[in-house]
Tab-separated table of C-alpha atoms in Angstrom:
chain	number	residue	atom	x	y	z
A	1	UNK	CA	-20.486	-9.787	10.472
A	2	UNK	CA	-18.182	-7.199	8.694
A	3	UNK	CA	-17.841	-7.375	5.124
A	4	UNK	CA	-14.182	-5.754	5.481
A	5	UNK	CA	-11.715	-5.577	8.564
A	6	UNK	CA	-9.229	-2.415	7.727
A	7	UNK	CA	-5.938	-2.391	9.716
A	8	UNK	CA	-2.795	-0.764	10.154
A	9	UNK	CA	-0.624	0.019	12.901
A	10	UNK	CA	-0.610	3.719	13.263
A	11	UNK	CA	2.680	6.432	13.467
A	12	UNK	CA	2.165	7.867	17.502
A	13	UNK	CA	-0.322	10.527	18.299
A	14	UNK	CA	2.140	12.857	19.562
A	15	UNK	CA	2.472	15.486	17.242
A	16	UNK	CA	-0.809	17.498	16.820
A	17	UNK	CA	-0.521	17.439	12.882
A	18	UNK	CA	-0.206	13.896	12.964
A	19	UNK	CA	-2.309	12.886	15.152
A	20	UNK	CA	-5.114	15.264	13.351
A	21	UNK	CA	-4.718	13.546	10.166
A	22	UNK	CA	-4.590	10.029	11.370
A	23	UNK	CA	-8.248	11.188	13.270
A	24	UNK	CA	-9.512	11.891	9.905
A	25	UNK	CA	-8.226	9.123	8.044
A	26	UNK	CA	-9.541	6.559	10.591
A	27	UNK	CA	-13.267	8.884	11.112
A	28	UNK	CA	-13.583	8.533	7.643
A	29	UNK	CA	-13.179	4.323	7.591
A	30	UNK	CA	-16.026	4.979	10.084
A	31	UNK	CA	-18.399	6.063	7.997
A	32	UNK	CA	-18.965	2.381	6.511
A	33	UNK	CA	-20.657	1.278	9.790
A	34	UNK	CA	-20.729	-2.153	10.750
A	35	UNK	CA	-20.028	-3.423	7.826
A	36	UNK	CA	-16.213	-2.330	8.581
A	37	UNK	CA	-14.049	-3.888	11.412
A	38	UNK	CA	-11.323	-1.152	12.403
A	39	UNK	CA	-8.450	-2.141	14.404
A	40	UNK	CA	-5.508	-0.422	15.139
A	41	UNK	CA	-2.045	-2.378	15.851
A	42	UNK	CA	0.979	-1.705	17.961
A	43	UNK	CA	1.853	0.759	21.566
A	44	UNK	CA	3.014	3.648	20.067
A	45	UNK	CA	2.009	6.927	22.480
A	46	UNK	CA	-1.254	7.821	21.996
A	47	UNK	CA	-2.626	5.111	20.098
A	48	UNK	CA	-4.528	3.298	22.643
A	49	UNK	CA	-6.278	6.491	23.831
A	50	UNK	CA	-7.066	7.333	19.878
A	51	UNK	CA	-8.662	3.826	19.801
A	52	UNK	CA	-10.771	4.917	22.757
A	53	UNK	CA	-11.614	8.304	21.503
A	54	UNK	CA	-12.688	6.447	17.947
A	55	UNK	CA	-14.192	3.404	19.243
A	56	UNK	CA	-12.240	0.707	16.963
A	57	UNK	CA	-10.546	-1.965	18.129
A	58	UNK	CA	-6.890	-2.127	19.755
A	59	UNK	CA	-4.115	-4.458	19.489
A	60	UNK	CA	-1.077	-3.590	21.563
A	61	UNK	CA	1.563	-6.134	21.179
A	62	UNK	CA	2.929	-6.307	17.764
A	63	UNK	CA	6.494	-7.708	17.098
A	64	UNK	CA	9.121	-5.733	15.767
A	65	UNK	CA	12.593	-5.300	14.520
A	66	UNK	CA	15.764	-4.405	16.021
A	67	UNK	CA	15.835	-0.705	15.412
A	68	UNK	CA	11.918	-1.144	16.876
A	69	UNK	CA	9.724	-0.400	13.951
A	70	UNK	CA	6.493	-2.604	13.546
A	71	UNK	CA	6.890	-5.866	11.484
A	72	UNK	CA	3.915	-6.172	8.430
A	73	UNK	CA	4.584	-9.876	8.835
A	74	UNK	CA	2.916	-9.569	12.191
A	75	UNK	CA	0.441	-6.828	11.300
A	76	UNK	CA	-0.761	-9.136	8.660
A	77	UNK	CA	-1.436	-11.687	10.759
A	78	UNK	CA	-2.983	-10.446	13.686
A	79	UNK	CA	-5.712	-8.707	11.471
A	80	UNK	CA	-6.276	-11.970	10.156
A	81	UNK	CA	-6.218	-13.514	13.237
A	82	UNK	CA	-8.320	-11.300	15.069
A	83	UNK	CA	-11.220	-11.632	12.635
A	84	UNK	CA	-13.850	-13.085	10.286
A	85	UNK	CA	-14.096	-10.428	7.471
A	86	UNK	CA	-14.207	-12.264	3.818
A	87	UNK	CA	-11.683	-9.109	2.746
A	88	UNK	CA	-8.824	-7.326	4.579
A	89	UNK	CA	-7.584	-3.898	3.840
A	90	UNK	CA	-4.499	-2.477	4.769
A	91	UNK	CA	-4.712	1.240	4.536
A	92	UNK	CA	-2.208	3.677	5.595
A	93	UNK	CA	-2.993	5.844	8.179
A	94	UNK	CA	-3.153	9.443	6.457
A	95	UNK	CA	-5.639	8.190	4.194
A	96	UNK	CA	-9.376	9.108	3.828
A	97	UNK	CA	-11.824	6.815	2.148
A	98	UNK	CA	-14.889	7.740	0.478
A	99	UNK	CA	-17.895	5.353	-0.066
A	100	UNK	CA	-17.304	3.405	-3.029
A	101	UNK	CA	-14.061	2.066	-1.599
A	102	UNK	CA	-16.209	-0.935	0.106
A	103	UNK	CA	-18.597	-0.944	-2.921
A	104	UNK	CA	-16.075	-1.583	-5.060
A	105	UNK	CA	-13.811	-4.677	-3.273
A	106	UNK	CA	-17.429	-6.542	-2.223
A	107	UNK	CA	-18.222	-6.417	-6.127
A	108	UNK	CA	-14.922	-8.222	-6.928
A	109	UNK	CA	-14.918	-10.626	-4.463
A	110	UNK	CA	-18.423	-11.862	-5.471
A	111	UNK	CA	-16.977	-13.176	-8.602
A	112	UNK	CA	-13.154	-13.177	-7.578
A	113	UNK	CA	-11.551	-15.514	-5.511
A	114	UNK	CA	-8.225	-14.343	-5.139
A	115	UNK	CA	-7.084	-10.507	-5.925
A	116	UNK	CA	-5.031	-7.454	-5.272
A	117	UNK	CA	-7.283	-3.843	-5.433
A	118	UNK	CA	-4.400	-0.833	-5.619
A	119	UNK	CA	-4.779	2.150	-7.114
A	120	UNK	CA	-3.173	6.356	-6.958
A	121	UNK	CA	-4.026	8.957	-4.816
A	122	UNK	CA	-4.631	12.330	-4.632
A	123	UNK	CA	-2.601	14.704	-2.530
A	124	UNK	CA	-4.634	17.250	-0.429
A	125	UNK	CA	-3.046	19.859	2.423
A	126	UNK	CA	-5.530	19.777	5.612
A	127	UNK	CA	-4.394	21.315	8.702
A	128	UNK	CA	-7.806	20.548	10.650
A	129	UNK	CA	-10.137	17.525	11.516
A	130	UNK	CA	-12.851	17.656	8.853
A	131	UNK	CA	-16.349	17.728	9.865
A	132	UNK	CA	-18.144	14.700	8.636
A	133	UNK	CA	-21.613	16.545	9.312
A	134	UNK	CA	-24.169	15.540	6.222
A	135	UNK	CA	-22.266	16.504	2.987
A	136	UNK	CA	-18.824	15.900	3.889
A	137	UNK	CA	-18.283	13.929	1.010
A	138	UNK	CA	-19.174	16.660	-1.644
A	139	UNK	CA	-17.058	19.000	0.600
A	140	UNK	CA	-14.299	17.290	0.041
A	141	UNK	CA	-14.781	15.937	-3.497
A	142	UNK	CA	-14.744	19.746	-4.261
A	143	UNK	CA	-11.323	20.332	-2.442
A	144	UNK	CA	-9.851	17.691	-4.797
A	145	UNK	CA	-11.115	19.494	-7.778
A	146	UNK	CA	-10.176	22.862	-6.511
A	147	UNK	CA	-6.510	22.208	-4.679
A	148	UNK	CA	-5.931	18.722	-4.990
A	149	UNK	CA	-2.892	17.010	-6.384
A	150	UNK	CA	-3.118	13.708	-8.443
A	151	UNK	CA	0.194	11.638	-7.172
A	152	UNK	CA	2.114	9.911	-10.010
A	153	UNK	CA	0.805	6.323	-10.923
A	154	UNK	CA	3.848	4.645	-8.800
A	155	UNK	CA	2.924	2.615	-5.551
A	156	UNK	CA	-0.178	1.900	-3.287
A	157	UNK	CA	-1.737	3.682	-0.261
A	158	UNK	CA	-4.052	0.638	-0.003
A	159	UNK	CA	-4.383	-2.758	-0.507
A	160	UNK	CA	-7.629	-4.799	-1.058
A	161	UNK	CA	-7.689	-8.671	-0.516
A	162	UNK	CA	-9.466	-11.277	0.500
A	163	UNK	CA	-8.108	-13.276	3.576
A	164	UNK	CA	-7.268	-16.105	1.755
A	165	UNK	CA	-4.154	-13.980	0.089
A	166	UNK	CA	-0.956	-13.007	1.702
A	167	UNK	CA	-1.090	-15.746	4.119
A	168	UNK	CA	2.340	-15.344	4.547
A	169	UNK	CA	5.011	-12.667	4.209
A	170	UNK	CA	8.497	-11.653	4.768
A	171	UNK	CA	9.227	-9.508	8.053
A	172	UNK	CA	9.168	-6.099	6.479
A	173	UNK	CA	9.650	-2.881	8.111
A	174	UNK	CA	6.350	-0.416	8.178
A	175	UNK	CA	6.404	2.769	7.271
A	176	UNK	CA	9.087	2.352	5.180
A	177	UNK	CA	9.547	1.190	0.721
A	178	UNK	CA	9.768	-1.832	-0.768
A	179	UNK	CA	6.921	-3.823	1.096
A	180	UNK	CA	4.525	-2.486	-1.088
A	181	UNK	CA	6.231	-3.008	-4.235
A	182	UNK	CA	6.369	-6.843	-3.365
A	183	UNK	CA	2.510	-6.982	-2.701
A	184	UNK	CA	2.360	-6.231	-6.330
A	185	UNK	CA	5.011	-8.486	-7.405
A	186	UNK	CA	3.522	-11.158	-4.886
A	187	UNK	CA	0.162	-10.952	-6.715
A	188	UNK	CA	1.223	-11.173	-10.352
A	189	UNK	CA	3.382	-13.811	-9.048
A	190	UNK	CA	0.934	-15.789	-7.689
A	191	UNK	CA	-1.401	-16.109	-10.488
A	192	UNK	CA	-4.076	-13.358	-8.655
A	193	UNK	CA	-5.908	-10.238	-10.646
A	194	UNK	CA	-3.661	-7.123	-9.816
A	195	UNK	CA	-6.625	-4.703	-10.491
A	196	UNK	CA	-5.802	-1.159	-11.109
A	197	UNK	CA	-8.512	0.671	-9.598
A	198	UNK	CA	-7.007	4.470	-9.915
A	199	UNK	CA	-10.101	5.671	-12.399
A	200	UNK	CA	-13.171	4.335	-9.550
A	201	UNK	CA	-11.563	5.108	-6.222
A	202	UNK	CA	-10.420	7.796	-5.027
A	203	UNK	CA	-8.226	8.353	-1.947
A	204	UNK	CA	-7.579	11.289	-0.384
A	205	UNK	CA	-3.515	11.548	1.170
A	206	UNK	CA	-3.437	14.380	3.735
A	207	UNK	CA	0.300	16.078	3.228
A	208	UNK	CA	2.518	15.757	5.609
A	209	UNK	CA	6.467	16.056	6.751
A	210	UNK	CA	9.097	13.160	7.514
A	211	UNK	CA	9.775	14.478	11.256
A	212	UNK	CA	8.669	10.768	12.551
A	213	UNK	CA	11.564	8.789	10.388
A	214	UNK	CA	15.012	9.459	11.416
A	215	UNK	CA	16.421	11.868	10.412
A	216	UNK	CA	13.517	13.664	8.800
A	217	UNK	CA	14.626	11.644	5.510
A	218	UNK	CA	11.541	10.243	3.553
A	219	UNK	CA	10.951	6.702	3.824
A	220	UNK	CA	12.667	5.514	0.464
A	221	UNK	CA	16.259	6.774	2.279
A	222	UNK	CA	15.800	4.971	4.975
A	223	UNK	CA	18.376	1.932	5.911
A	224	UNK	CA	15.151	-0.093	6.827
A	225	UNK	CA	13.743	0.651	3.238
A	226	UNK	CA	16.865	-1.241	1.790
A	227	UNK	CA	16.484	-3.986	3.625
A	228	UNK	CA	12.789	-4.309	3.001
A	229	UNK	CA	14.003	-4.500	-0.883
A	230	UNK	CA	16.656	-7.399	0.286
A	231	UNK	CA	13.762	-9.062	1.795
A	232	UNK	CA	11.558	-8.710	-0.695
A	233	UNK	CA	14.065	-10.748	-3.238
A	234	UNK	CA	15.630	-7.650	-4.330
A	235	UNK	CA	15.429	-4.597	-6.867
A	236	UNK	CA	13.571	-6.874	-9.265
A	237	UNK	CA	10.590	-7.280	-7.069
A	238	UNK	CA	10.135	-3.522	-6.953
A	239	UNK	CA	6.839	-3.861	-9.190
A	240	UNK	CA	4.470	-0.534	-9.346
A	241	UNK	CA	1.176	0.172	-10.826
A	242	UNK	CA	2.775	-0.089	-14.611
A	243	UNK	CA	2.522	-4.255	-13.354
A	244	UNK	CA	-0.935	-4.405	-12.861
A	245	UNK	CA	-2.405	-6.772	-15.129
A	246	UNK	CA	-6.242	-5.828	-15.000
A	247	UNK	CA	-7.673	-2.204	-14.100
A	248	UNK	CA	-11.193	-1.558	-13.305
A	249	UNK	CA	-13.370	0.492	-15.481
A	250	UNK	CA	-15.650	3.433	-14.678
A	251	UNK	CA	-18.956	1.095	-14.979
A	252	UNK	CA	-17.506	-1.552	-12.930
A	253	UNK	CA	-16.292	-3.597	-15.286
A	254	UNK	CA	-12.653	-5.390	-15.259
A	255	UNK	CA	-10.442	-4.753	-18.553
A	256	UNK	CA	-6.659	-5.789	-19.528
A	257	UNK	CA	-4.623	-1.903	-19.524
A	258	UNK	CA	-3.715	-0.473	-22.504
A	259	UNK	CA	-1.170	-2.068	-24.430
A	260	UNK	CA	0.774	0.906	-24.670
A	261	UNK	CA	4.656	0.331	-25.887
A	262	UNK	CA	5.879	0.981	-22.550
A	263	UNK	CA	3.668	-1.753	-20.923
A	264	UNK	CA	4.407	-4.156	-24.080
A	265	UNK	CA	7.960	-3.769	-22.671
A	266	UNK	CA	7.443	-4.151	-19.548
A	267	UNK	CA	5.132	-7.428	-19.579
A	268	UNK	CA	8.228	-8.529	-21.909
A	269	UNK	CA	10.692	-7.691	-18.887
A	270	UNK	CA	8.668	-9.588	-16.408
A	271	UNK	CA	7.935	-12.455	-17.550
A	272	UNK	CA	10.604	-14.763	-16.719
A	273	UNK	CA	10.014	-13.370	-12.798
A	274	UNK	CA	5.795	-13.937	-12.999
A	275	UNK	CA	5.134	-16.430	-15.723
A	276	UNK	CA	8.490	-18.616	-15.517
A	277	UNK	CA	9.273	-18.036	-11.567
A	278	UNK	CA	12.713	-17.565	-12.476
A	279	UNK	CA	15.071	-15.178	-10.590
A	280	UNK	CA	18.147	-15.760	-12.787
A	281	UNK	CA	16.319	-15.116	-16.327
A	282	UNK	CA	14.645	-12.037	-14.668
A	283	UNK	CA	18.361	-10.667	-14.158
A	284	UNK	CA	18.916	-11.631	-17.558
A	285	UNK	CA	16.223	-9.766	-18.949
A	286	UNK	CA	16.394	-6.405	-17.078
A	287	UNK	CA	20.083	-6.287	-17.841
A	288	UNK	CA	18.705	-6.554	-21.978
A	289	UNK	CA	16.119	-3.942	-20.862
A	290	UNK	CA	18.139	-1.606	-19.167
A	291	UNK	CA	22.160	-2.337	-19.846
A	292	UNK	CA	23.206	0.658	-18.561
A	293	UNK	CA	21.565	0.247	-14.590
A	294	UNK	CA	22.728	-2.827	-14.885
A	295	UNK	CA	26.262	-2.399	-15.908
A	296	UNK	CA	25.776	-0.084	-12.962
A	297	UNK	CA	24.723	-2.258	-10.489
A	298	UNK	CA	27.054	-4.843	-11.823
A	299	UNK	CA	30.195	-2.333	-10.920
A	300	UNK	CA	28.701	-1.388	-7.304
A	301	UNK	CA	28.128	-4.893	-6.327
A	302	UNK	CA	31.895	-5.414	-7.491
A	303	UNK	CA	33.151	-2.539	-5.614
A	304	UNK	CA	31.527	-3.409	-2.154
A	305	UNK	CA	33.244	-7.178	-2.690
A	306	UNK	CA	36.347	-5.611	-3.202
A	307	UNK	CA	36.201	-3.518	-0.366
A	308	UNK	CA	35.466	-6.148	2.068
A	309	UNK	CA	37.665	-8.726	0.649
């Protein structure tokens, strides 16, 4: 049996820069073995015959919205469906995993029950399909160090959990922001560990362009991406890495983050939404925290009624 089923529904494999990095991203997952189920989601062009090529498993028929894009709602639940793994990853499809990414989530979950691993990235420029040959891994722990590009602590490329988590979701767009901002809201919400795991594992993100969204605008200026955030409850779900509420140390170990001003503030900010599960004193908070976006927000929302009354 798997330890770990990793799924996502991949962008098309019609552009050769694309389709080179997605090859990596997914060879690399391989590496693992058995002890990793692999299944790629949704019709796209070229996806079947990738799944073929890479010998992981293929799931065609994935609901979606009106403008067509793949629903995580359904993603979610067909990698559940489709198999026994004790933890599900959802990783996006530019990224490439090195070893400890497995070692890490089957230490939690053999004292966890119920957790969210997330954690930064680095930012790396490949134009070819690496060669996993024997030492691919120092290879490309030495491009980091040489020409890679540590993203700013923000969001998540993955998402760690065991399949008892996330059982349900709202019908958010892929590809697009906001869905992964409500993971992390979803998590602290619930009561789970959000575990900041930035300092042990280390992602690679292969560069790309924004030629696949309409438009060629990045994801967070998408229509879609605002309507993930309406889904999601709203601005005030938009939770980041600056939410987690445990981060894992270098020996393996789980600590509370620094209490730093910032995240003093924060936790302060939150806790109506996580603690109290209330919507209405979360507005009231952030508008203490931050009276000017809210003022803001306040005359936008007033504008727009005025305009369509």
């Amino acid at each position: 049996m798997s330890v770990m089923t990793i799924f996502i529904s991949p962008k098309a494999f019609i552009r050769d820069h694309i389709a080179t990095i997605q090859w990596n991203a997914i060879q690399s997952w391989k590496q693992f073995g058995k002890d990793v189920d692999i299944v790629l989601i949704g019709d796209d062009p070229g996806v079947e015959e990738a799944s073929i090529d890479l010998e992981v498993r293929y799931i065609p028929h994935v609901k979606r919205n009106s403008s067509g894009t793949p629903l995580l709602s359904d993603i979610f639940s067909l990698a559940r469906e489709t198999s026994i793994s004790p933890l599900l990853a959802y990783v996006n499809a530019d990224i490439i995993l090195l070893p400890n990414f497995l070692e890490i989530a089957e230490s939690i979950l053999s004292y966890e029950k119920q957790f969210l691993l997330v954690g930064q990235r680095w930012d790396l420029d490949i134009r070819e399909k690496i060669n996993m040959s024997d030492g691919w891994i120092d290879r490309i722990r030495e491009d980091i160090k040489n020409r890679g590009r540590r993203h700013p602590a923000g969001g998540s490329d993955y998402f760690i959990f065991p399949r008892n988590c996330f059982m349900k979701m709202p019908d958010f767009a892929i590809g697009r922001s906001g869905w992964d901002n409500w993971m992390f809201y979803e998590a602290r919400m619930r009561g789970w560990k959000l575990i900041d795991c930035s300092d042990v594992i280390d992602i690679i993100h292969q560069d790309h362009d924004y030629a696949h969204l309409p438009g060629g605008q990045p994801h967070y200026r998408q229509q879609e991406s605002f309507e993930n955030v309406k889904l999601a409850g709203g601005k005030r779900t938009v939770f980041t890495l600056l939410d987690c509420d445990w981060k894992m140390k270098k020996d393996g170990s789980l600590t509370r983050p620094s209490l730093t001003v910032k995240k003093i503030l924060r936790e302060i900010e939150i806790f109506p939404l996580v603690t109290l599960k209330s919507r209405l004193l979360g507005e009231a908070f952030f508008a203490v925290f931050h009276p000017k976006k809210a003022y803001g927000e306040l005359r936008k929302f007033l504008t727009k009624n005025n305009k369509n009354s």
